[in-house]
Every structure is written in structure tokens, then in C-alpha cells.
């Protein structure tokens, strides 16, 4: 029994073995179509396979994509083959991101059936798009537009359908456009304030898959250049006002559209107040130059003019007035040379030994005066000082008394040729004699105004602005008198006389509080009376009272000391009022000297202040507290009669009055004393002739 079972089991095993051997002996043939050389993402890969077996067989037919050792099945199907009969299998493989999961590079298709396998040749799988650009221009002005035309072709030689995104490297400029049939155009422009230089323009071209992700993409770059355009010229100066002798600091700068300095040369010209060219040269943009101003540079508004790239810029600066002189002592001669830019009229203090002489020359710009120094024979220490410059030297002098005499060409001629004096005296005598006879004969009064005859007598035709009046005298005109000018009016005077004046400003600080007090108003009104008595013209405003003394009013150039005396009398009057009154007048008086342009019109002195003549007087009045303060120039001009002390108030250098020398009163006393002496001498002679 046992032997029968063992035999049957042996027969089954042999049969099974023979079956396995027979199955393995069946061979099948796999044939695959070959793919193209290059595929882009989102392409469809068509795969066709044919199976053929010499015997009947069945099993699974499998196809997969192999990329970079990563294999992914994309087709699995059961296959039942009949002997020698070919069976075909076809499918489309979408090469999508979701299937590939990032696989790129060299790929191939493999197929397997039972123990047989086959594979295609390799092909390239890529996401590349090749983009090319063409621009209508590459060098641009700031703000100018540019057109870029582009072409986008995928690696598989098909036109891209997607988007093009432009960006300018280093800026926030971007632009986008659709890509259709592999073509796109983009218009854009750089901002008007773009920096000059080269810029890289990058364009990214891409396609999107059905999920919105980027599939294929490519890039292209181009270069553009932005020109440097001059947009502004700036003239940088250290300050606005310069004194002659200083260095003019000037820096012309060219700025481009981005406010950056242009590295280029500029034409620089400096024109003086008379329109004369003082300097003309090429300078580098942003480079400071120092130009020394001559000490006799004409005062007023000068111009700095720069030119570059067809554009021009002008800037005005001012040269201050410089009243300056250079002193030189040679033996007994003192030379005073005007090295400033205005007529030199300062008081010069000349100390010879222990005695001081004061002169006030009038020297035009570029001219000089020579003075002879005299003293009893001997050697003297000589000090010359005008408050700004000084010189000290020891010289041997000769003469009878200490004195200073101006030497001129005319004086030299007369001293060498005394007959010239006699000839001139003779001529002048004949002129006076003939003129006098005519005046007596015709009964005509000489006037400086044009005259004409009317109805048998002489009539003076006055100018409207001279305030002239005529006084009848019998049958003719006795005299032409001018009314005293009492009022002044500051303003713009286009046609007038330039003269050096002294200006005082009386500021009433608490005018609003005291204007309704009758006695206070009376005291303030009295200021004009005090000024008018001394030939000063007055301008009244609510808080300021302006007093002006000028040669046109006083017929003298020395008005500084007179104005100080007027101001001192006004101060005394106001102080006297304050001593008695409960409500005090708070005031300040400031005095300054300077140039004005003036003319008399309808009995009013109309004037324009030049420089800081009026402004500084007001500023000093603001600093004065119930006091009179002087500017440096006024103190210097009045030094012969006014002794002052320098102070600094609120950062302002001013001078207070210590003592006023009343020379006019002294002169009157001396004249009266001399008159009494003459009377006494006459009386003595009479007594000698007629003794008791």
C-alpha cells in the first residue's frame, strides 16, 4: 500500500517538472516604436508595442519610463498570446510634473512580458525654453520709452504659449506680457531720475501646467545704457557778502537727473558791478576754487556765471565797502594812499611827540595824498592811526610849530612861482570889478537858478523840488532863499545824489502804552523840534523816528559829531520827562553813518539807504536802553569832539558817549573874549590921547 502511494507521488512530481520546463521554453518577441530626440514637459509621449510568441502564452504586459535610474510604470495590462500571432498595445504618456516628480534628463521606455524585456533608445526630457530679444534702441535718455520684441521656442522646436516677465536688475521696474505662438512684445521706460549708467534687462519666459505650476521656462538678458543728463547747476559759496582782500570761495557743481555730481568741466566767469569781466576760466564740477579779491574791488552786486552743456546759471554776491588807507612815513612826509574801494574820508589821528593833530582827507579810489609834518627842529616819534590801520616811526622834523600840511601840485607851483599868485589875484579882481558894476547897473540879484524877465523886473523860476521862494524888494528881486528842509522820507530814489550821511533812529519801545498820554506825546513831538533846529530832517513813524544829517542839508561833510549832539539833547529831554512823569518813556537811540542816495522834492529829503546805513542804526536803537549808542564808524568819525567807550550788547559792538567837546561854544567864548580885548585896547589908546 505504501509502495503504491510513493509511486504515484513520484509520477506527479515528474509531470510537474516537465510542465515547468515546457513553459519556460516558450519565448515571446517584444517590439517598441522609437521616440523623438527631445520632449518638453506637458508633451505626450506616444508608445506602441507589439508582442509575438511561438506558442500560446499568457501573462502581464508592463511598460515603464526610466529616467536617471528612476523607473515609473505607466502601462500594465494582461496579455494572452496565441502561437505566432502578433498583438499590439498603444498608449499616450503625458509628461507632466505630477507624473515625473522632478525627473529630467536622459530617459527611455522599457517593456516586459513574462521573461522577455525590451527598451527604446534614449531621449531628452527637459523644461527648457530658448528666448531671444530684439530692442529698438539700447542707449536711452532718462524717462525715454523702449520696445523689446522677443521670441520663445521650446527645446522640442515648438512655439511656447505662456508668459514673459521683464525686470531691470537693481531696480524695482518690472513688466509682463503674454507669449502667443512663441512671440511677445514689451514696452517700458526708465524713470526720469534714473542713475546714469548700464542696466541689465532680464526676461523670464514660462508656461504653466493644468495645476497652475510652472512647467517649461527660459530666460534672456539684454543691456541698456541711461545717459547722464544735466538737470541743475548750483553755485556754492561760503557766504553772500565779502570784504575786499578776502578770498572768494566758489564751487560750481553740475547735477544730473539723479542729483549726482557730473564729472565735467564748467566755464566760470566773475563779473563786477560795472559789468567788467574779472575772471574767466574752466573749472571742474564740484571743485572749490579760491579767488583773491583785490582791496579796491568795486563795492556792490557782483555776478558769478557758469555755463555748461548749453545751460547757464547766475548767482549774485556782494562786495562790501572798504574804506581803508595805507600809511607811509619818509622823513617829514606822510603818504596816505587809498587802498580801499570807496573814497577815503576817515579821521586820521597824527601824534607828533606829545601833540595830536587830526585831519580828514578826501581821497578817491586809487589815489593818494602827501602831507608835510612840521615841528620845532628835532627828532620826534610819529604815530598815525585811523582806528583800523596805524604806523609808528621816528623822524627828524623841522619848522616853527607842530603842524600837518597837505602838499599838492598847485601848492608846489605857487611856492616856486609867486608871480602866479599875483596874476590870479589880478584876474579875480578884474572879474569882481566888472561883475559888480553890472550888478549895480542892472539891479540884478545873482541866483543859482535860471532867471527870466517878466514885466520889467527879474523873476526867479524855481525847481519844483528845491523849495525855493522869492522875496520882493521894491522894483526887483532882493534874494532867492531856500526853505529849510524839515522832513525826510525813506524810499526808492532812482535819480539823486550819492552822499555820506549820518542817521539816527529814536525807537519808542512802549509807544502803544503811552500814545494816549498828552505830556508823553508832547515830549515825543519835541524830538523833531530839537532835530530841525540843528538842520536835521525828520521822518516820523509810530515806533521809530528817523533823523538825517547830510551834506545836502548842512553844506558840510562833517555831520557825525553834530548828530551825536542832537541825539544827546533828545536823550536829555526824554530823561527830564521821565524824571518828572509817572509813566516813563522807554526809548533807545542808535546812530550810524553810511552812504545814501538823496534828493529834495517838495521840501522833503527823499533818500535811499545804501548798505546797512539805516538797518544798523535801527539795530543799535533796539540794543540801547534809555541811552544813546553809536556805531564804530560814527564813533570814529566824531572822535575829535566825542569821546566814547566800546561795549558789546547782545553780540553787537557799540560805543557809548563818555564826553562831548562843545567846540562851537568854546569858539564863541574865545571870540567874545577877543572882542573885549580889542575894546579894552581901544579904550587904553583913547585915554592916552585924551588924559584926564
XYZ file of C-alpha atoms in Angstrom:
692
model
C 0.000 0.000 0.000
C 2.720 2.339 0.952
C 4.707 1.495 -2.175
C 1.725 2.390 -4.419
C 1.355 5.835 -2.865
C 5.023 6.654 -3.213
C 4.985 5.682 -6.865
C 2.010 7.901 -7.633
C 3.666 10.906 -5.904
C 6.822 10.367 -7.930
C 4.887 10.324 -11.205
C 3.173 13.709 -10.282
C 6.453 15.417 -9.487
C 7.994 14.322 -12.777
C 4.942 15.659 -14.636
C 5.069 18.965 -12.828
C 8.760 19.389 -13.637
C 8.152 18.637 -17.286
C 5.358 21.260 -17.368
C 7.625 23.929 -15.883
C 10.344 23.149 -18.363
C 7.852 23.300 -21.215
C 6.505 26.706 -20.105
C 9.975 28.172 -19.753
C 10.858 27.029 -23.180
C 8.174 29.307 -24.714
C 9.900 32.623 -25.937
C 7.986 35.832 -26.856
C 9.218 38.787 -29.054
C 8.636 42.485 -27.885
C 8.866 45.306 -30.457
C 8.676 49.047 -29.405
C 8.395 52.175 -31.586
C 11.231 54.721 -31.128
C 10.550 58.145 -29.506
C 11.753 61.581 -30.721
C 15.020 63.142 -29.628
C 13.647 65.857 -27.273
C 10.474 66.221 -25.264
C 9.318 69.161 -23.116
C 7.191 68.936 -20.047
C 3.473 68.564 -20.742
C 4.221 66.857 -24.069
C 2.529 63.492 -24.745
C 4.786 60.534 -25.454
C 3.167 58.055 -27.886
C 4.231 54.452 -27.173
C 3.397 51.482 -29.451
C 4.396 47.882 -28.601
C 3.888 44.541 -30.415
C 4.096 41.044 -28.792
C 4.564 37.788 -30.686
C 5.090 34.325 -29.208
C 5.868 30.953 -30.976
C 3.490 29.184 -28.624
C 0.391 30.074 -26.773
C 1.140 32.067 -23.671
C -0.412 34.406 -21.188
C 0.858 36.848 -18.564
C 1.096 40.580 -17.652
C 2.485 43.074 -20.206
C 4.160 46.041 -18.430
C 5.665 49.347 -19.772
C 7.596 51.930 -17.694
C 9.615 55.173 -18.064
C 13.189 55.022 -16.867
C 14.915 58.391 -16.105
C 18.137 58.645 -14.146
C 17.657 55.193 -12.598
C 14.122 56.120 -11.504
C 11.558 53.816 -13.107
C 7.827 54.530 -13.155
C 5.241 52.171 -14.614
C 2.758 53.838 -16.877
C 1.096 50.823 -18.574
C 0.149 47.355 -17.165
C -2.197 45.006 -18.988
C -2.873 41.161 -19.017
C -1.823 39.605 -22.284
C -2.902 36.241 -23.820
C -0.988 35.332 -26.911
C -1.734 32.667 -29.485
C 1.150 30.982 -31.134
C 2.772 33.106 -33.866
C 0.028 35.745 -33.718
C 1.201 39.406 -33.103
C -0.668 41.507 -30.617
C -0.315 45.338 -30.453
C -0.521 47.677 -27.474
C -0.690 51.532 -27.844
C -0.857 54.332 -25.265
C -0.060 58.090 -24.699
C 2.078 59.081 -21.753
C 1.531 62.733 -20.532
C 4.944 64.009 -19.412
C 3.533 66.071 -16.558
C 5.132 67.325 -13.390
C 2.779 65.247 -11.320
C 3.922 62.032 -13.039
C 7.590 62.843 -13.378
C 8.008 64.257 -9.871
C 11.009 66.298 -10.935
C 12.687 63.763 -13.199
C 14.551 65.332 -16.120
C 17.412 64.375 -18.394
C 18.006 61.204 -20.480
C 15.068 58.832 -20.421
C 13.863 55.630 -22.221
C 10.803 53.399 -22.308
C 11.070 49.734 -21.164
C 8.578 46.872 -21.749
C 8.331 43.407 -20.071
C 6.319 40.262 -20.789
C 6.955 37.086 -18.882
C 10.718 36.686 -19.011
C 11.183 38.913 -22.027
C 12.008 42.708 -21.968
C 12.812 45.495 -24.417
C 13.601 49.221 -24.332
C 13.701 52.251 -26.643
C 16.617 54.449 -27.488
C 17.212 57.313 -25.086
C 15.648 60.749 -25.486
C 15.993 64.102 -23.671
C 13.276 65.218 -21.315
C 13.574 68.972 -20.460
C 11.668 72.083 -19.365
C 13.846 74.441 -21.437
C 12.533 77.378 -23.468
C 15.003 79.264 -25.669
C 14.244 83.035 -25.664
C 15.766 85.692 -27.912
C 15.341 89.505 -27.654
C 15.488 92.427 -30.077
C 15.390 96.103 -28.922
C 14.704 99.231 -30.972
C 17.447 101.097 -29.052
C 19.933 100.468 -26.285
C 21.051 103.991 -25.271
C 18.261 105.991 -23.684
C 17.535 109.372 -22.170
C 16.011 109.257 -18.676
C 12.274 108.687 -18.996
C 12.503 107.588 -22.641
C 10.488 104.510 -23.686
C 11.917 101.320 -25.216
C 10.287 98.474 -27.188
C 11.517 94.885 -26.735
C 10.408 92.161 -29.146
C 11.010 88.544 -28.136
C 10.714 85.003 -29.448
C 10.260 81.923 -27.214
C 10.846 78.417 -28.727
C 10.817 75.265 -26.630
C 13.556 72.679 -26.860
C 11.226 70.466 -28.887
C 11.181 73.215 -31.578
C 7.600 74.129 -30.811
C 6.489 77.726 -30.076
C 5.897 78.492 -26.432
C 2.490 79.556 -25.190
C 2.753 81.293 -21.843
C 4.035 84.451 -20.284
C 7.066 86.803 -20.423
C 8.097 88.714 -17.293
C 10.594 91.624 -17.591
C 12.723 93.055 -14.764
C 15.574 95.594 -14.674
C 18.305 94.322 -12.382
C 18.982 96.603 -9.421
C 15.639 98.409 -9.691
C 12.009 97.698 -8.887
C 10.966 98.057 -12.521
C 9.009 95.111 -13.970
C 6.552 94.413 -16.761
C 4.693 91.360 -18.055
C 3.156 90.241 -21.333
C 1.586 87.103 -22.770
C 3.543 84.852 -25.126
C 1.438 83.795 -28.078
C 2.711 81.449 -30.766
C 6.175 81.994 -29.444
C 6.090 85.810 -29.831
C 5.839 88.698 -27.338
C 6.443 92.491 -27.199
C 7.050 94.616 -24.095
C 7.071 98.422 -23.849
C 8.629 100.076 -20.795
C 10.568 103.186 -19.762
C 13.097 104.033 -17.086
C 12.181 106.753 -14.517
C 13.312 110.293 -15.280
C 15.528 110.285 -12.175
C 17.301 107.035 -13.074
C 21.008 106.987 -12.375
C 23.219 107.191 -15.413
C 24.973 104.001 -16.484
C 24.419 100.464 -17.798
C 21.466 98.318 -16.705
C 20.804 94.597 -17.279
C 17.307 93.755 -18.508
C 16.204 90.161 -17.706
C 13.166 88.470 -19.248
C 11.800 85.164 -17.922
C 9.538 83.157 -20.252
C 7.437 80.312 -18.815
C 4.457 78.034 -19.354
C 2.023 76.760 -16.745
C 0.502 73.315 -16.367
C -3.114 72.487 -15.593
C -2.486 72.844 -11.845
C -1.068 76.358 -12.293
C 2.508 75.355 -11.684
C 5.370 76.373 -13.928
C 6.298 73.694 -16.414
C 8.663 74.944 -19.097
C 10.751 78.068 -18.684
C 13.607 80.058 -20.110
C 15.391 83.417 -19.760
C 17.161 86.045 -21.810
C 19.072 89.211 -20.915
C 19.932 92.460 -22.643
C 21.811 95.608 -21.708
C 20.646 99.240 -21.873
C 22.512 102.439 -21.050
C 20.932 105.552 -19.473
C 22.556 108.816 -20.495
C 23.753 111.348 -17.930
C 21.700 114.492 -18.460
C 22.455 117.875 -16.838
C 19.397 118.949 -14.851
C 20.770 121.552 -12.436
C 23.731 123.864 -11.966
C 24.466 125.002 -8.442
C 26.934 127.700 -7.430
C 28.032 127.076 -3.845
C 29.554 130.000 -1.971
C 30.844 130.151 1.559
C 28.871 133.353 2.191
C 26.952 136.075 0.410
C 28.963 139.172 1.390
C 32.722 139.591 1.021
C 35.173 142.226 2.100
C 37.800 143.322 -0.428
C 41.030 141.455 0.218
C 39.221 138.244 1.206
C 39.317 135.032 -0.801
C 36.124 134.429 -2.753
C 35.217 130.795 -2.130
C 33.167 129.412 -5.013
C 32.301 125.858 -6.046
C 30.237 125.302 -9.205
C 28.512 121.907 -9.290
C 26.731 120.121 -12.140
C 23.956 117.712 -11.130
C 22.383 115.033 -13.313
C 18.865 113.602 -13.294
C 19.627 111.543 -10.170
C 21.116 114.535 -8.275
C 24.585 113.084 -8.658
C 27.599 115.236 -9.489
C 28.616 115.192 -13.140
C 32.349 114.787 -13.623
C 32.887 117.506 -16.194
C 34.351 120.958 -16.704
C 32.403 124.208 -16.353
C 33.055 127.679 -17.706
C 33.152 130.114 -14.765
C 33.034 133.902 -15.131
C 33.069 136.577 -12.432
C 31.595 139.952 -13.423
C 31.934 143.067 -11.266
C 29.253 145.652 -10.557
C 30.222 147.625 -13.680
C 29.921 144.615 -15.982
C 33.667 144.111 -16.317
C 34.966 140.548 -16.548
C 37.281 139.840 -13.610
C 37.806 136.112 -14.087
C 37.044 133.575 -16.804
C 38.329 130.010 -16.677
C 37.377 126.337 -16.876
C 36.898 124.588 -13.543
C 35.962 121.053 -12.587
C 32.454 120.345 -11.332
C 32.411 120.066 -7.540
C 35.879 121.566 -7.128
C 36.227 124.610 -4.863
C 38.356 127.494 -6.067
C 39.621 130.459 -4.071
C 39.793 133.766 -5.911
C 41.529 136.636 -4.061
C 39.515 139.846 -4.225
C 41.550 142.998 -4.709
C 41.273 145.517 -1.905
C 39.960 148.113 -4.321
C 37.257 145.821 -5.728
C 34.254 147.971 -6.615
C 31.512 147.601 -3.975
C 28.070 146.360 -4.945
C 26.473 143.345 -6.539
C 28.856 141.067 -8.473
C 27.861 138.025 -10.512
C 29.225 134.513 -10.789
C 28.121 132.961 -14.094
C 28.590 129.296 -15.005
C 27.981 127.686 -18.408
C 27.879 124.002 -19.336
C 26.084 121.861 -21.920
C 24.265 124.878 -23.332
C 22.856 125.897 -19.941
C 23.727 128.888 -17.796
C 23.400 129.712 -14.090
C 23.953 133.057 -12.409
C 24.413 133.948 -8.751
C 24.784 137.405 -7.225
C 27.116 138.136 -4.323
C 28.068 141.434 -2.763
C 31.351 143.220 -2.214
C 31.210 145.377 0.882
C 32.527 148.892 1.080
C 36.104 149.041 2.349
C 37.311 152.425 3.474
C 40.990 151.739 4.013
C 44.283 153.525 3.592
C 47.964 152.650 3.740
C 50.327 154.978 5.596
C 53.999 155.550 4.808
C 56.378 157.976 6.514
C 59.516 159.060 4.706
C 61.413 161.747 6.585
C 58.987 164.617 7.163
C 56.470 163.415 4.581
C 53.415 161.282 5.297
C 51.829 159.495 2.360
C 48.191 158.375 2.693
C 47.220 156.005 -0.136
C 43.605 154.900 -0.600
C 43.803 151.102 -0.848
C 40.063 150.621 -0.353
C 37.174 150.644 -2.802
C 35.377 153.848 -1.746
C 36.571 157.413 -1.203
C 38.663 157.565 1.947
C 37.286 160.153 4.397
C 38.222 158.802 7.793
C 39.583 160.991 10.512
C 43.317 160.373 10.849
C 44.951 160.970 14.201
C 48.569 162.083 13.803
C 50.559 162.190 17.022
C 53.834 164.110 16.828
C 55.608 163.841 20.127
C 53.001 164.709 22.764
C 50.740 166.709 20.459
C 47.944 165.246 18.346
C 46.644 166.615 15.073
C 43.508 165.317 13.317
C 42.973 165.505 9.574
C 40.073 164.277 7.437
C 41.268 163.743 3.868
C 39.035 163.113 0.878
C 40.948 160.653 -1.327
C 39.414 158.950 -4.319
C 39.923 155.256 -5.001
C 43.446 154.509 -6.181
C 44.743 157.990 -5.321
C 46.971 159.259 -2.533
C 47.819 162.432 -0.618
C 51.132 163.629 0.752
C 51.342 165.662 3.941
C 54.288 167.623 5.277
C 54.902 167.141 9.004
C 56.320 170.161 10.796
C 57.661 170.666 14.294
C 60.419 172.633 16.005
C 63.730 171.179 14.901
C 64.299 167.802 16.476
C 63.607 164.087 16.388
C 60.027 163.014 17.082
C 58.110 159.786 17.475
C 55.257 159.900 14.940
C 52.144 157.724 15.305
C 49.498 157.734 12.591
C 46.212 155.945 13.312
C 42.744 155.900 11.727
C 41.185 153.312 14.006
C 41.942 150.469 11.607
C 45.486 150.865 10.377
C 48.400 152.567 12.069
C 52.091 153.236 11.634
C 54.785 154.324 14.084
C 58.128 155.797 13.155
C 60.776 158.172 14.449
C 61.777 161.049 12.122
C 63.669 164.307 12.262
C 61.317 167.266 11.689
C 61.904 170.943 11.184
C 59.724 174.027 11.479
C 58.381 176.543 13.940
C 55.321 174.787 15.323
C 53.841 171.327 15.195
C 51.536 171.022 12.210
C 50.380 168.906 9.264
C 50.132 170.498 5.811
C 48.921 168.887 2.620
C 51.252 169.115 -0.347
C 49.700 169.401 -3.775
C 50.986 170.104 -7.233
C 49.313 173.521 -7.240
C 50.851 174.470 -3.925
C 54.245 173.486 -5.206
C 53.798 175.619 -8.305
C 52.712 178.653 -6.287
C 55.568 178.256 -3.815
C 58.090 178.131 -6.653
C 56.427 180.796 -8.790
C 54.904 183.540 -6.586
C 54.112 185.649 -9.660
C 51.324 183.169 -10.441
C 49.527 184.373 -7.298
C 49.794 187.981 -8.409
C 48.447 187.168 -11.866
C 45.470 185.213 -10.478
C 44.685 187.944 -7.952
C 44.693 190.495 -10.775
C 42.347 188.403 -12.912
C 39.963 187.784 -9.969
C 39.974 191.485 -9.107
C 39.038 192.451 -12.665
C 36.240 189.848 -12.682
C 34.810 191.091 -9.391
C 35.033 194.723 -10.528
C 33.253 194.117 -13.858
C 30.601 191.872 -12.318
C 29.948 194.340 -9.519
C 29.436 197.208 -11.958
C 26.958 195.153 -13.957
C 25.047 194.160 -10.847
C 24.752 197.743 -9.708
C 23.739 198.927 -13.151
C 21.101 196.308 -13.811
C 19.950 195.883 -10.175
C 20.073 192.116 -10.638
C 20.426 189.631 -7.806
C 22.608 186.647 -8.675
C 20.995 183.252 -8.095
C 21.918 179.742 -8.946
C 18.511 179.195 -10.575
C 17.674 180.118 -14.205
C 16.131 183.593 -14.450
C 13.985 185.402 -16.956
C 12.495 188.870 -17.317
C 8.812 189.396 -16.910
C 7.033 192.770 -16.986
C 10.078 194.880 -16.253
C 11.544 193.035 -13.276
C 13.660 189.944 -12.686
C 11.799 186.791 -11.682
C 13.394 183.580 -10.415
C 11.980 180.355 -11.815
C 12.377 177.731 -9.061
C 12.613 173.993 -9.471
C 9.744 172.007 -8.006
C 11.987 170.001 -5.737
C 14.206 172.750 -4.353
C 11.741 174.506 -2.022
C 12.733 177.954 -3.317
C 10.867 181.152 -2.508
C 11.413 184.734 -3.696
C 11.222 187.933 -1.630
C 10.172 191.174 -3.299
C 12.339 194.245 -2.759
C 10.967 197.347 -4.338
C 11.199 197.154 -8.113
C 13.107 193.906 -8.341
C 14.076 190.736 -6.605
C 16.135 191.106 -3.476
C 17.194 187.466 -2.880
C 16.445 183.806 -3.501
C 16.071 181.892 -0.205
C 15.589 178.185 0.270
C 13.152 176.909 2.836
C 14.813 174.734 5.479
C 14.158 171.054 4.861
C 12.484 169.652 7.962
C 11.062 166.344 6.760
C 12.684 163.183 5.454
C 11.162 160.231 3.676
C 12.916 156.875 3.163
C 12.142 155.068 -0.082
C 13.467 154.246 -3.510
C 15.246 157.208 -5.105
C 16.163 156.451 -8.704
C 17.777 159.786 -9.546
C 19.610 161.634 -6.834
C 22.952 162.446 -5.268
C 25.118 159.876 -3.521
C 26.443 161.291 -0.279
C 27.686 160.167 3.118
C 25.090 160.886 5.789
C 24.627 160.318 9.480
C 21.365 158.637 10.522
C 19.898 158.443 13.996
C 16.950 156.254 14.947
C 14.902 157.052 18.039
C 12.880 153.984 18.995
C 9.952 154.336 21.408
C 9.660 150.849 22.888
C 6.394 151.384 24.769
C 4.627 153.623 22.262
C 1.337 151.705 22.464
C 1.187 152.239 26.261
C 1.973 155.974 26.266
C 0.485 157.222 22.993
C -2.688 158.462 24.757
C -0.750 160.428 27.396
C -0.685 164.083 26.351
C 2.569 165.006 28.105
C 4.354 161.978 26.699
C 3.192 162.854 23.182
C 4.411 166.409 23.712
C 7.843 165.124 24.700
C 7.989 162.836 21.662
C 6.829 165.635 19.339
C 9.616 167.807 20.715
C 12.184 165.418 19.239
C 11.530 166.822 15.753
C 11.911 170.407 17.011
C 15.291 169.639 18.561
C 16.460 167.986 15.327
C 15.110 170.700 12.986
C 16.923 173.439 14.896
C 20.193 171.723 14.007
C 19.251 171.265 10.303
C 18.327 167.573 10.622
C 15.454 166.223 8.523
C 12.936 164.045 10.401
C 10.749 161.087 9.430
C 8.070 160.039 11.926
C 6.562 156.572 12.252
C 4.638 155.098 15.226
C 7.621 153.459 16.914
C 10.642 154.937 15.124
C 11.743 158.492 14.489
C 14.469 158.845 11.840
C 16.872 161.800 11.870
C 19.107 162.515 8.870
C 22.050 164.898 8.535
C 23.632 165.043 5.098
C 25.882 167.459 3.175
C 22.858 168.451 1.080
C 21.241 169.838 4.250
C 24.215 171.134 6.216
C 26.681 172.073 3.428
C 29.406 170.197 5.312
C 30.751 166.681 5.189
C 31.330 166.512 8.957
C 27.894 165.661 10.351
C 28.657 162.808 12.723
C 29.523 164.910 15.781
C 26.515 167.180 15.125
C 24.172 164.178 15.073
C 25.657 162.865 18.324
C 24.968 166.259 19.943
C 21.392 166.269 18.634
C 20.836 162.750 19.980
C 22.350 163.743 23.327
C 19.946 166.696 23.620
C 16.991 164.428 22.737
C 18.120 161.909 25.345
C 18.397 164.667 27.954
C 14.892 165.916 27.120
C 13.388 162.427 27.402
C 15.272 161.729 30.641
C 13.999 165.021 32.067
C 10.429 163.995 31.204
C 10.947 160.552 32.787
C 12.296 162.165 35.941
C 9.027 164.004 36.478
C 6.464 161.657 34.940
C 4.845 158.574 36.418
C 4.517 156.808 33.055
C 8.043 156.632 31.681
C 9.039 156.733 28.022
C 11.171 153.716 27.228
C 13.461 154.644 24.354
C 16.688 153.823 22.617
C 18.749 155.953 20.222
C 21.102 154.408 17.681
C 23.401 156.343 15.334
C 25.208 155.058 12.251
C 26.993 156.652 9.309
C 26.801 155.482 5.733
C 26.014 156.284 2.133
C 22.578 157.336 0.857
C 21.072 158.379 -2.471
C 19.032 161.545 -1.864
C 17.222 164.427 -3.454
C 14.977 167.228 -2.219
C 11.455 167.173 -3.587
C 8.614 169.470 -2.428
C 10.653 170.471 0.611
C 11.204 166.832 1.683
C 14.518 164.984 1.757
C 13.819 161.715 -0.025
C 16.558 159.141 0.411
C 17.534 155.532 -0.163
C 19.866 153.927 2.347
C 22.810 152.067 0.805
C 24.304 149.074 2.532
C 23.394 148.865 6.216
C 23.363 152.582 6.985
C 19.733 152.610 8.178
C 19.440 148.951 9.199
C 22.399 149.124 11.593
C 21.079 152.334 13.164
C 17.779 150.555 13.890
C 19.608 147.545 15.296
C 21.666 149.751 17.612
C 18.486 151.576 18.723
C 16.995 148.201 19.659
C 20.029 147.487 21.841
C 20.024 150.912 23.556
C 18.069 151.143 26.818
C 17.258 154.792 27.594
C 20.647 155.677 26.168
C 22.460 156.845 23.027
C 24.727 154.290 21.309
C 26.980 154.790 18.274
C 28.297 152.500 15.572
C 32.019 152.069 15.110
C 32.186 154.304 12.033
C 30.184 157.098 13.686
C 32.363 156.935 16.803
C 35.472 157.095 14.639
C 34.231 159.998 12.517
C 33.239 162.011 15.596
C 36.309 161.157 17.685
C 37.623 164.734 17.608
C 34.573 166.015 19.502
C 33.018 162.914 21.081
C 34.843 160.599 23.484
C 33.326 157.125 23.535
C 33.667 153.754 25.221
C 33.310 150.456 23.358
C 30.716 147.972 24.599
C 29.236 144.699 23.419
C 25.474 144.441 23.827
C 23.621 141.351 22.635
C 26.616 140.401 20.473
C 26.708 143.857 18.861
C 29.770 146.145 19.107
C 28.543 149.636 20.026
C 30.000 152.797 21.548
C 28.517 154.804 24.432
C 29.187 158.520 24.978
C 31.610 159.480 27.732
C 32.088 163.169 26.937
C 31.192 165.690 24.242
C 33.562 168.554 23.484
C 31.442 171.629 22.665
C 33.866 173.335 20.299
C 31.269 175.774 18.974
C 30.599 177.113 22.471
C 34.341 177.359 23.125
C 34.778 179.172 19.812
C 32.035 181.668 20.715
C 33.629 182.281 24.146
C 37.029 182.928 22.563
C 35.519 185.297 20.002
C 33.780 187.311 22.752
C 36.977 187.361 24.815
C 38.996 188.650 21.851
C 36.347 191.300 21.160
C 36.551 192.536 24.747
C 40.337 192.645 24.483
C 40.130 194.800 21.351
C 37.632 197.133 23.032
C 39.902 197.424 26.057
C 42.925 198.183 23.870
C 40.902 200.859 22.016
C 39.886 202.395 25.327
C 43.504 202.494 26.514
C 44.587 204.285 23.325
C 41.814 206.842 23.744
C 42.819 207.509 27.329
C 46.407 208.015 26.242
C 45.360 210.557 23.635
C 42.899 212.292 25.956
C 44.207 212.055 29.518
C 42.080 213.188 32.347
